[in-house]
mmCIF file of C-alpha atoms in Angstrom:
data_model
loop_
_atom_site.group_PDB
_atom_site.id
_atom_site.type_symbol
_atom_site.label_atom_id
_atom_site.label_comp_id
_atom_site.label_asym_id
_atom_site.label_seq_id
_atom_site.Cartn_x
_atom_site.Cartn_y
_atom_site.Cartn_z
ATOM 1 C CA MET A 162 0.000 0.000 0.000
ATOM 2 C CA ARG A 163 2.667 2.443 1.077
ATOM 3 C CA SER A 164 4.683 1.424 -1.980
ATOM 4 C CA SER A 165 1.714 2.142 -4.238
ATOM 5 C CA ILE A 166 1.133 5.576 -2.669
ATOM 6 C CA HIS A 167 4.849 6.334 -2.938
ATOM 7 C CA SER A 168 4.839 5.344 -6.614
ATOM 8 C CA ARG A 169 1.833 7.547 -7.327
ATOM 9 C CA ARG A 170 3.515 10.441 -5.524
ATOM 10 C CA GLN A 171 6.662 9.958 -7.591
ATOM 11 C CA GLY A 172 4.569 9.898 -10.725
ATOM 12 C CA LEU A 173 2.742 13.077 -9.793
ATOM 13 C CA ALA A 174 6.043 14.732 -8.905
ATOM 14 C CA ALA A 175 7.471 13.776 -12.282
ATOM 15 C CA VAL A 176 4.411 15.141 -14.085
ATOM 16 C CA PHE A 177 4.573 18.332 -12.026
ATOM 17 C CA ALA A 178 8.285 18.725 -12.710
ATOM 18 C CA THR A 179 7.756 18.193 -16.444
ATOM 19 C CA GLY A 180 4.914 20.704 -16.484
ATOM 20 C CA LEU A 181 6.910 23.222 -14.483
ATOM 21 C CA ALA A 182 9.881 22.842 -16.829
ATOM 22 C CA ALA A 183 7.586 23.443 -19.798
ATOM 23 C CA LEU A 184 6.134 26.546 -18.158
ATOM 24 C CA LEU A 185 9.594 27.831 -17.377
ATOM 25 C CA CYS A 186 10.622 27.348 -20.985
ATOM 26 C CA LEU A 187 7.579 29.350 -22.085
ATOM 27 C CA ALA A 188 8.159 32.043 -19.488
ATOM 28 C CA THR A 189 11.906 32.384 -20.043
ATOM 29 C CA PRO A 190 12.520 34.739 -22.966
ATOM 30 C CA ALA A 191 15.843 33.150 -23.854
ATOM 31 C CA ARG A 192 17.284 29.792 -22.811
ATOM 32 C CA ALA A 193 20.953 29.110 -22.131
ATOM 33 C CA ALA A 194 21.466 27.645 -25.599
ATOM 34 C CA ASP A 195 20.016 30.788 -27.156
ATOM 35 C CA TYR A 196 22.345 33.009 -25.138
ATOM 36 C CA ALA A 197 25.318 30.827 -26.087
ATOM 37 C CA SER A 198 24.442 30.990 -29.771
ATOM 38 C CA VAL A 199 24.123 34.775 -29.720
ATOM 39 C CA ASN A 200 27.384 35.210 -27.812
ATOM 40 C CA ALA A 201 29.328 33.043 -30.249
ATOM 41 C CA ALA A 202 27.836 34.740 -33.298
ATOM 42 C CA VAL A 203 28.460 38.263 -32.020
ATOM 43 C CA ALA A 204 31.994 37.422 -30.905
ATOM 44 C CA GLU A 205 33.004 35.953 -34.262
ATOM 45 C CA GLY A 206 31.023 38.288 -36.485
ATOM 46 C CA HIS A 207 31.219 41.619 -34.637
ATOM 47 C CA ILE A 208 33.695 41.795 -31.751
ATOM 48 C CA LEU A 209 36.721 40.131 -33.329
ATOM 49 C CA PRO A 210 36.380 41.982 -36.663
ATOM 50 C CA ALA A 211 36.031 45.277 -34.780
ATOM 51 C CA TYR A 212 39.228 44.677 -32.835
ATOM 52 C CA ASP A 213 41.059 43.424 -35.930
ATOM 53 C CA ALA A 214 40.164 46.675 -37.694
ATOM 54 C CA LEU A 215 41.177 48.705 -34.641
ATOM 55 C CA ALA A 216 44.577 47.023 -34.361
ATOM 56 C CA GLU A 217 45.213 47.487 -38.082
ATOM 57 C CA ALA A 218 44.253 51.163 -37.842
ATOM 58 C CA GLY A 219 46.535 51.592 -34.827
ATOM 59 C CA THR A 220 49.473 50.032 -36.645
ATOM 60 C CA ALA A 221 48.807 52.194 -39.709
ATOM 61 C CA LEU A 222 48.565 55.321 -37.554
ATOM 62 C CA ALA A 223 51.965 54.632 -36.000
ATOM 63 C CA ALA A 224 53.551 53.944 -39.387
ATOM 64 C CA VAL A 225 52.146 57.084 -41.009
ATOM 65 C CA THR A 226 53.140 59.191 -38.004
ATOM 66 C CA ASP A 227 56.705 57.892 -38.301
ATOM 67 C CA SER A 228 56.717 58.745 -42.009
ATOM 68 C CA TYR A 229 55.355 62.217 -41.419
ATOM 69 C CA CYS A 230 57.838 62.992 -38.662
ATOM 70 C CA ALA A 231 60.659 61.820 -40.928
ATOM 71 C CA ALA A 232 59.362 64.276 -43.564
ATOM 72 C CA ASP A 233 58.490 61.383 -45.864
ATOM 73 C CA ALA A 234 54.744 62.059 -45.862
ATOM 74 C CA PRO A 235 52.577 65.201 -45.712
ATOM 75 C CA LEU A 236 50.593 66.307 -42.680
ATOM 76 C CA ALA A 237 47.414 65.460 -44.587
ATOM 77 C CA ASP A 238 48.390 61.777 -44.479
ATOM 78 C CA ALA A 239 48.837 61.895 -40.706
ATOM 79 C CA ARG A 240 45.469 63.565 -40.316
ATOM 80 C CA GLN A 241 43.794 60.967 -42.523
ATOM 81 C CA ALA A 242 45.397 58.131 -40.560
ATOM 82 C CA LEU A 243 44.147 59.649 -37.311
ATOM 83 C CA ALA A 244 40.637 60.061 -38.756
ATOM 84 C CA ALA A 245 40.675 56.431 -39.892
ATOM 85 C CA PHE A 246 41.802 55.307 -36.440
ATOM 86 C CA ARG A 247 39.109 57.397 -34.739
ATOM 87 C CA ARG A 248 36.532 55.755 -36.994
ATOM 88 C CA SER A 249 37.800 52.286 -36.090
ATOM 89 C CA TRP A 250 37.723 53.203 -32.414
ATOM 90 C CA ALA A 251 34.144 54.436 -32.774
ATOM 91 C CA GLY A 252 33.281 51.005 -34.159
ATOM 92 C CA ALA A 253 34.589 49.291 -31.034
ATOM 93 C CA GLU A 254 34.318 51.734 -28.120
ATOM 94 C CA HIS A 255 30.898 50.408 -27.067
ATOM 95 C CA LEU A 256 32.534 47.101 -26.051
ATOM 96 C CA ARG A 257 33.335 48.141 -22.481
ATOM 97 C CA PHE A 258 34.448 44.767 -21.184
ATOM 98 C CA GLY A 259 37.363 42.408 -21.625
ATOM 99 C CA PRO A 260 40.902 43.322 -22.716
ATOM 100 C CA ALA A 261 39.868 46.862 -23.709
ATOM 101 C CA GLU A 262 39.264 47.591 -20.028
ATOM 102 C CA LEU A 263 42.412 45.860 -18.770
ATOM 103 C CA GLY A 264 44.848 48.489 -17.580
ATOM 104 C CA MET A 265 42.182 51.114 -18.362
ATOM 105 C CA ARG A 266 43.118 50.870 -22.041
ATOM 106 C CA SER A 267 39.886 52.339 -23.353
ATOM 107 C CA LEU A 268 40.413 55.500 -21.315
ATOM 108 C CA ARG A 269 44.058 55.730 -22.289
ATOM 109 C CA ILE A 270 43.212 55.359 -25.974
ATOM 110 C CA ASN A 271 40.491 58.010 -25.890
ATOM 111 C CA PHE A 272 40.486 60.023 -22.679
ATOM 112 C CA TRP A 273 37.483 62.067 -23.667
ATOM 113 C CA PRO A 274 35.653 64.151 -22.533
ATOM 114 C CA GLN A 275 37.811 64.021 -19.409
ATOM 115 C CA ALA A 276 40.745 65.419 -21.391
ATOM 116 C CA ARG A 277 38.842 68.529 -22.444
ATOM 117 C CA GLY A 278 40.970 71.513 -21.410
ATOM 118 C CA LYS A 279 43.787 69.288 -20.138
ATOM 119 C CA VAL A 280 45.556 68.201 -23.313
ATOM 120 C CA ALA A 281 47.683 71.328 -23.810
ATOM 121 C CA ASP A 282 49.060 71.151 -20.266
ATOM 122 C CA ALA A 283 49.616 67.396 -20.548
ATOM 123 C CA LEU A 284 51.554 67.846 -23.799
ATOM 124 C CA SER A 285 53.703 70.597 -22.255
ATOM 125 C CA SER A 286 54.402 68.415 -19.238
ATOM 126 C CA ALA A 287 55.396 65.443 -21.399
ATOM 127 C CA LEU A 288 57.735 67.584 -23.479
ATOM 128 C CA ALA A 289 59.338 69.056 -20.363
ATOM 129 C CA LYS A 290 59.901 65.598 -18.869
ATOM 130 C CA ALA A 291 61.490 64.389 -22.103
ATOM 131 C CA GLU A 292 63.816 67.381 -22.133
ATOM 132 C CA GLU A 293 64.833 66.776 -18.521
ATOM 133 C CA ALA A 294 65.516 63.128 -19.287
ATOM 134 C CA GLY A 295 67.611 64.032 -22.309
ATOM 135 C CA GLY A 296 65.237 62.428 -24.797
ATOM 136 C CA GLY A 297 62.908 59.473 -24.853
ATOM 137 C CA MET A 298 59.202 59.700 -24.182
ATOM 138 C CA ASP A 299 57.467 56.957 -22.207
ATOM 139 C CA VAL A 300 53.930 58.317 -22.535
ATOM 140 C CA ALA A 301 52.423 55.088 -21.182
ATOM 141 C CA ARG A 302 53.502 56.209 -17.706
ATOM 142 C CA GLN A 303 52.134 59.729 -18.007
ATOM 143 C CA SER A 304 48.716 61.387 -17.851
ATOM 144 C CA PHE A 305 45.931 59.655 -19.762
ATOM 145 C CA ALA A 306 45.410 63.004 -21.506
ATOM 146 C CA VAL A 307 48.691 62.549 -23.386
ATOM 147 C CA GLN A 308 48.402 58.838 -24.217
ATOM 148 C CA GLY A 309 45.907 58.665 -27.053
ATOM 149 C CA VAL A 310 43.552 60.249 -29.554
ATOM 150 C CA PRO A 311 42.911 63.673 -27.949
ATOM 151 C CA ALA A 312 46.649 64.361 -27.726
ATOM 152 C CA LEU A 313 47.308 63.288 -31.316
ATOM 153 C CA ASP A 314 44.307 65.338 -32.390
ATOM 154 C CA ALA A 315 45.889 68.434 -30.848
ATOM 155 C CA LEU A 316 49.258 67.673 -32.443
ATOM 156 C CA PHE A 317 47.882 67.043 -35.938
ATOM 157 C CA ASN A 318 44.755 69.207 -36.106
ATOM 158 C CA GLY A 319 45.418 71.921 -33.535
ATOM 159 C CA ASP A 320 46.656 75.451 -34.095
ATOM 160 C CA ASP A 321 50.230 74.414 -33.288
ATOM 161 C CA SER A 322 50.658 71.291 -35.411
ATOM 162 C CA ALA A 323 53.654 69.086 -34.782
ATOM 163 C CA ALA A 324 56.332 69.705 -37.425
ATOM 164 C CA PRO A 325 58.803 67.068 -38.604
ATOM 165 C CA GLY A 326 62.080 67.097 -36.730
ATOM 166 C CA THR A 327 60.658 68.756 -33.611
ATOM 167 C CA PRO A 328 60.082 67.431 -30.083
ATOM 168 C CA ARG A 329 56.329 67.715 -30.691
ATOM 169 C CA CYS A 330 56.642 65.265 -33.570
ATOM 170 C CA ASP A 331 58.758 62.967 -31.424
ATOM 171 C CA LEU A 332 55.936 63.058 -28.913
ATOM 172 C CA ALA A 333 53.375 62.295 -31.644
ATOM 173 C CA GLN A 334 55.407 59.230 -32.602
ATOM 174 C CA ALA A 335 55.520 58.079 -28.986
ATOM 175 C CA ILE A 336 51.750 58.499 -28.614
ATOM 176 C CA ALA A 337 50.951 56.729 -31.879
ATOM 177 C CA GLY A 338 53.250 53.872 -30.914
ATOM 178 C CA ASN A 339 51.529 53.632 -27.530
ATOM 179 C CA VAL A 340 48.121 53.461 -29.219
ATOM 180 C CA ALA A 341 49.329 50.798 -31.657
ATOM 181 C CA ARG A 342 50.664 48.621 -28.828
ATOM 182 C CA MET A 343 47.438 48.880 -26.829
ATOM 183 C CA THR A 344 45.145 48.090 -29.750
ATOM 184 C CA SER A 345 47.292 45.142 -30.820
ATOM 185 C CA ALA A 346 47.259 43.834 -27.250
ATOM 186 C CA ILE A 347 43.461 44.068 -27.103
ATOM 187 C CA ARG A 348 43.121 42.041 -30.293
ATOM 188 C CA ASP A 349 45.733 39.471 -29.296
ATOM 189 C CA GLU A 350 44.294 38.915 -25.821
ATOM 190 C CA TRP A 351 40.897 38.079 -27.268
ATOM 191 C CA THR A 352 42.247 35.138 -29.247
ATOM 192 C CA GLY A 353 45.819 34.374 -28.162
ATOM 193 C CA GLY A 354 47.771 33.190 -25.169
ATOM 194 C CA ASN A 355 46.999 30.421 -22.716
ATOM 195 C CA THR A 356 43.713 31.997 -21.626
ATOM 196 C CA PRO A 357 42.143 33.809 -24.601
ATOM 197 C CA TYR A 358 39.276 36.030 -23.581
ATOM 198 C CA LEU A 359 37.172 34.587 -26.390
ATOM 199 C CA ALA A 360 37.048 31.276 -24.531
ATOM 200 C CA ALA A 361 35.971 33.034 -21.338
ATOM 201 C CA PHE A 362 33.201 34.785 -23.252
ATOM 202 C CA THR A 363 31.863 31.848 -25.245
ATOM 203 C CA THR A 364 32.382 29.077 -22.651
ATOM 204 C CA PRO A 365 31.640 30.810 -19.340
ATOM 205 C CA GLY A 366 31.193 29.355 -15.895
ATOM 206 C CA THR A 367 34.536 27.606 -15.500
ATOM 207 C CA GLY A 368 36.789 28.562 -12.624
ATOM 208 C CA ALA A 369 37.704 32.213 -12.208
ATOM 209 C CA LEU A 370 36.595 33.306 -15.660
ATOM 210 C CA PRO A 371 34.722 36.638 -15.740
ATOM 211 C CA PHE A 372 31.250 35.346 -16.680
ATOM 212 C CA GLU A 373 29.133 33.055 -14.531
ATOM 213 C CA ASP A 374 27.092 31.670 -17.411
ATOM 214 C CA HIS A 375 25.971 32.391 -20.969
ATOM 215 C CA ALA A 376 23.295 34.816 -19.787
ATOM 216 C CA ASP A 377 25.952 36.814 -17.947
ATOM 217 C CA ALA A 378 27.980 37.123 -21.163
ATOM 218 C CA THR A 379 24.875 38.184 -23.088
ATOM 219 C CA LEU A 380 24.288 40.798 -20.403
ATOM 220 C CA ALA A 381 27.685 42.300 -21.274
ATOM 221 C CA LEU A 382 26.512 42.679 -24.884
ATOM 222 C CA PHE A 383 23.227 44.178 -23.768
ATOM 223 C CA LYS A 384 24.992 46.702 -21.533
ATOM 224 C CA SER A 385 27.338 47.592 -24.374
ATOM 225 C CA LEU A 386 24.302 48.543 -26.446
ATOM 226 C CA HIS A 387 22.338 50.315 -23.740
ATOM 227 C CA ASP A 388 25.227 52.164 -22.105
ATOM 228 C CA GLU A 389 26.716 53.423 -25.373
ATOM 229 C CA LEU A 390 23.361 54.979 -26.278
ATOM 230 C CA SER A 391 23.593 56.806 -22.952
ATOM 231 C CA ARG A 392 27.163 57.913 -23.645
ATOM 232 C CA ILE A 393 26.311 59.275 -27.086
ATOM 233 C CA LEU A 394 23.526 61.327 -25.567
ATOM 234 C CA ALA A 395 25.134 62.484 -22.343
ATOM 235 C CA LEU A 396 28.666 63.070 -23.599
ATOM 236 C CA LYS A 397 28.582 63.644 -27.335
ATOM 237 C CA ILE A 398 25.337 65.523 -28.019
ATOM 238 C CA GLU A 399 23.684 67.103 -24.983
ATOM 239 C CA PRO A 400 26.684 69.144 -23.706
ATOM 240 C CA ALA A 401 27.148 70.773 -27.121
ATOM 241 C CA LEU A 402 23.429 71.167 -27.841
ATOM 242 C CA GLY A 403 22.383 72.727 -24.544
ATOM 243 C CA LYS A 404 18.764 73.210 -23.568
ATOM 244 C CA THR A 405 18.370 76.349 -25.669
ATOM 245 C CA PRO A 406 20.320 77.895 -28.575
ATOM 246 C CA ALA A 407 21.844 80.335 -26.095
ATOM 247 C CA ASP A 408 23.148 77.384 -24.066
ATOM 248 C CA ALA A 409 24.859 75.701 -27.031
ATOM 249 C CA ARG A 410 28.559 74.955 -26.469
ATOM 250 C CA PRO A 411 30.205 74.124 -29.806
ATOM 251 C CA SER A 412 33.556 73.628 -28.090
ATOM 252 C CA HIS A 413 32.146 70.574 -26.310
ATOM 253 C CA VAL A 414 31.926 68.395 -29.428
ATOM 254 C CA GLU A 415 34.352 65.511 -29.765
ATOM 255 C CA GLY A 416 37.446 66.121 -31.853
ATOM 256 C CA VAL A 417 39.322 69.096 -33.256
ATOM 257 C CA ALA A 418 38.726 68.346 -36.943
ATOM 258 C CA PRO A 419 35.307 69.745 -37.944
ATOM 259 C CA GLU A 420 33.970 66.467 -39.306
ATOM 260 C CA ALA A 421 35.132 64.304 -36.392
ATOM 261 C CA ALA A 422 32.176 64.641 -34.005
ATOM 262 C CA LEU A 423 29.393 63.620 -36.389
ATOM 263 C CA ASP A 424 31.539 60.995 -38.086
ATOM 264 C CA THR A 425 32.135 59.386 -34.707
ATOM 265 C CA ILE A 426 28.448 59.425 -33.736
ATOM 266 C CA ARG A 427 27.393 57.943 -37.060
ATOM 267 C CA THR A 428 29.976 55.195 -36.724
ATOM 268 C CA ASN A 429 28.893 54.565 -33.108
ATOM 269 C CA LEU A 430 25.300 54.078 -34.250
ATOM 270 C CA ALA A 431 26.284 51.780 -37.109
ATOM 271 C CA ALA A 432 28.330 49.669 -34.676
ATOM 272 C CA LEU A 433 25.470 49.471 -32.177
ATOM 273 C CA GLU A 434 23.063 48.305 -34.854
ATOM 274 C CA ALA A 435 25.635 45.727 -35.977
ATOM 275 C CA LEU A 436 25.927 44.499 -32.382
ATOM 276 C CA TYR A 437 22.157 44.267 -32.064
ATOM 277 C CA GLN A 438 21.613 42.545 -35.403
ATOM 278 C CA GLY A 439 24.668 40.288 -35.381
ATOM 279 C CA PRO A 440 25.740 38.486 -38.562
ATOM 280 C CA ASP A 441 22.598 37.692 -40.579
ATOM 281 C CA GLY A 442 20.339 38.535 -37.650
ATOM 282 C CA THR A 443 22.024 36.180 -35.169
ATOM 283 C CA GLY A 444 22.705 38.845 -32.523
ATOM 284 C CA LEU A 445 20.410 40.224 -29.851
ATOM 285 C CA ALA A 446 17.842 40.658 -32.621
ATOM 286 C CA ALA A 447 17.458 36.888 -32.748
ATOM 287 C CA LEU A 448 16.347 36.860 -29.106
ATOM 288 C CA ALA A 449 14.050 39.838 -29.654
ATOM 289 C CA GLY A 450 12.423 37.983 -32.542
ATOM 290 C CA GLN A 451 11.678 35.015 -30.260
ATOM 291 C CA SER A 452 9.497 37.065 -27.935
ATOM 292 C CA VAL A 453 5.963 35.692 -27.862
ATOM 293 C CA THR A 454 4.689 38.474 -25.598
ATOM 294 C CA ASP A 455 6.093 41.408 -27.587
ATOM 295 C CA THR A 456 5.918 40.471 -31.256
ATOM 296 C CA ALA A 457 6.177 44.129 -32.265
ATOM 297 C CA LEU A 458 9.600 44.531 -30.645
ATOM 298 C CA ALA A 459 11.839 43.258 -33.457
ATOM 299 C CA PRO A 460 10.324 45.453 -36.201
ATOM 300 C CA LEU A 461 10.228 48.390 -33.786
ATOM 301 C CA MET A 462 13.950 48.057 -33.057
ATOM 302 C CA GLU A 463 14.758 47.948 -36.762
ATOM 303 C CA LYS A 464 12.632 51.012 -37.401
ATOM 304 C CA ALA A 465 14.134 52.905 -34.465
ATOM 305 C CA PHE A 466 17.700 52.247 -35.611
ATOM 306 C CA SER A 467 16.862 53.136 -39.190
ATOM 307 C CA LYS A 468 15.223 56.445 -38.338
ATOM 308 C CA THR A 469 17.867 57.436 -35.784
ATOM 309 C CA ARG A 470 20.709 56.773 -38.198
ATOM 310 C CA ALA A 471 18.878 58.588 -40.988
ATOM 311 C CA THR A 472 18.554 61.673 -38.796
ATOM 312 C CA ALA A 473 22.252 61.577 -37.940
ATOM 313 C CA ASP A 474 23.075 61.284 -41.642
ATOM 314 C CA SER A 475 20.802 64.210 -42.495
ATOM 315 C CA ILE A 476 22.721 66.781 -40.432
ATOM 316 C CA ALA A 477 24.441 68.844 -43.088
ATOM 317 C CA LEU A 478 26.887 70.867 -41.005
ATOM 318 C CA PRO A 479 29.680 69.841 -38.633
ATOM 319 C CA LEU A 480 28.168 69.277 -35.201
ATOM 320 C CA ALA A 481 29.884 72.352 -33.715
ATOM 321 C CA ASP A 482 28.174 74.498 -36.339
ATOM 322 C CA ALA A 483 24.888 72.589 -36.368
ATOM 323 C CA VAL A 484 24.095 73.263 -32.702
ATOM 324 C CA THR A 485 24.051 77.016 -33.368
ATOM 325 C CA ASP A 486 22.360 76.916 -36.781
ATOM 326 C CA ALA A 487 18.594 77.485 -36.708
ATOM 327 C CA GLU A 488 17.660 74.640 -39.073
ATOM 328 C CA GLU A 489 20.384 72.103 -38.364
ATOM 329 C CA ARG A 490 19.929 72.491 -34.607
ATOM 330 C CA LYS A 491 16.412 71.072 -35.001
ATOM 331 C CA LYS A 492 17.904 67.936 -36.525
ATOM 332 C CA VAL A 493 20.391 67.574 -33.689
ATOM 333 C CA ALA A 494 17.599 67.985 -31.143
ATOM 334 C CA HIS A 495 15.512 65.418 -33.019
ATOM 335 C CA LEU A 496 18.455 63.017 -32.994
ATOM 336 C CA ALA A 497 18.699 63.415 -29.216
ATOM 337 C CA THR A 498 14.974 62.673 -28.887
ATOM 338 C CA GLN A 499 15.274 59.560 -31.041
ATOM 339 C CA LEU A 500 18.253 58.332 -29.051
ATOM 340 C CA ARG A 501 16.298 58.697 -25.810
ATOM 341 C CA ALA A 502 13.416 56.736 -27.311
ATOM 342 C CA LEU A 503 15.722 53.999 -28.594
ATOM 343 C CA ARG A 504 17.455 53.753 -25.232
ATOM 344 C CA GLN A 505 14.075 53.492 -23.514
ATOM 345 C CA ILE A 506 13.020 50.625 -25.781
ATOM 346 C CA VAL A 507 16.311 48.839 -25.188
ATOM 347 C CA GLY A 508 16.205 49.346 -21.418
ATOM 348 C CA THR A 509 12.649 48.105 -21.020
ATOM 349 C CA ARG A 510 11.190 46.005 -23.827
ATOM 350 C CA LEU A 511 14.408 44.497 -25.149
ATOM 351 C CA ALA A 512 15.662 43.801 -21.637
ATOM 352 C CA GLU A 513 12.411 42.006 -20.838
ATOM 353 C CA ALA A 514 12.507 39.999 -24.057
ATOM 354 C CA LEU A 515 16.061 38.908 -23.295
ATOM 355 C CA GLY A 516 15.269 38.125 -19.676
ATOM 356 C CA LEU A 517 17.925 40.610 -18.572
ATOM 357 C CA SER A 518 17.960 43.638 -16.324
ATOM 358 C CA VAL A 519 20.036 46.745 -16.941
ATOM 359 C CA GLY A 520 21.474 48.294 -13.810
ATOM 360 C CA PHE A 521 21.558 51.970 -12.893
ATOM 361 C CA ASN A 522 23.712 54.105 -15.167
ATOM 362 C CA SER A 523 24.587 57.618 -14.057
ATOM 363 C CA LEU A 524 24.500 58.727 -17.704
ATOM 364 C CA ASP A 525 20.870 57.697 -18.172
ATOM 365 C CA GLY A 526 19.424 61.005 -16.984
ATOM 366 C CA ASP A 527 15.768 61.417 -16.228
#
């Protein structure tokens, strides 16, 4: 009798467990296998190509800087190499995890906007230290403001451009070499060595690796998307735009070259859409498309990206000029509005569809 009751209880427990598992599968927006698939696809099709391009641009920047400072290439070539590097950086700067953050590399490569107003003093200090040491410039041990893009921007695009055969050009070579080493290290640490970061990202949950499970790795991708939208708004658009035309601050745009600020934002947005879509729709978009409770999400995300990027492309003046121009300012303000809307969709509906939660970000605003 007791055996019969026990058997029935076991049977009911098995049925209950099976039913509960089925309900959990229905309720969970993305299962572990789905997260794993997205992580692998985005790593191979988006992250690694972005860092390959960045390392190549860093190497090219160093080579062209050497040629310019040896008087074997014109200043225009150095400026073009810097613009190409900035574009490659804009295609990868949203990836705020992994080797790019080791040793604060991302800040050292592009210490902006923190470097605003500090670059000139940092350059003077670096030159003075080199003179005291009798030559040689180890910028990697100096202020972040003199280690990367903002410093090179001042040396190549500023009022006092570095001339071949001068200490300022020697400093430009040291900075470009520093950038090349950091970007090559980021790329190599993703795929090389005894513990490549790629393995930690795509096969999480083993030992002291940085991700507990596949969902945790997907969360890093989600935060890269959400947080970069916040950075574009809070750092690259709103300070220059101001609340009214009288509050506009053109000097707060990113970059010295007139075209740099908008070019960077456009590239940022293209990179974020590429992260979301993944190769052939295998990125976060694949998880959004699986949502049975929010079937409108996937087409809404596509529409939001399309319209936001179209607005950015429609701005006809450099950003520093656009924020003070009556007509173009409207486009910049509209872009800010669209970015807020896109961020809101990502932080609520996409997060829910993915089964993830975005934490507090001080850049989110109201």
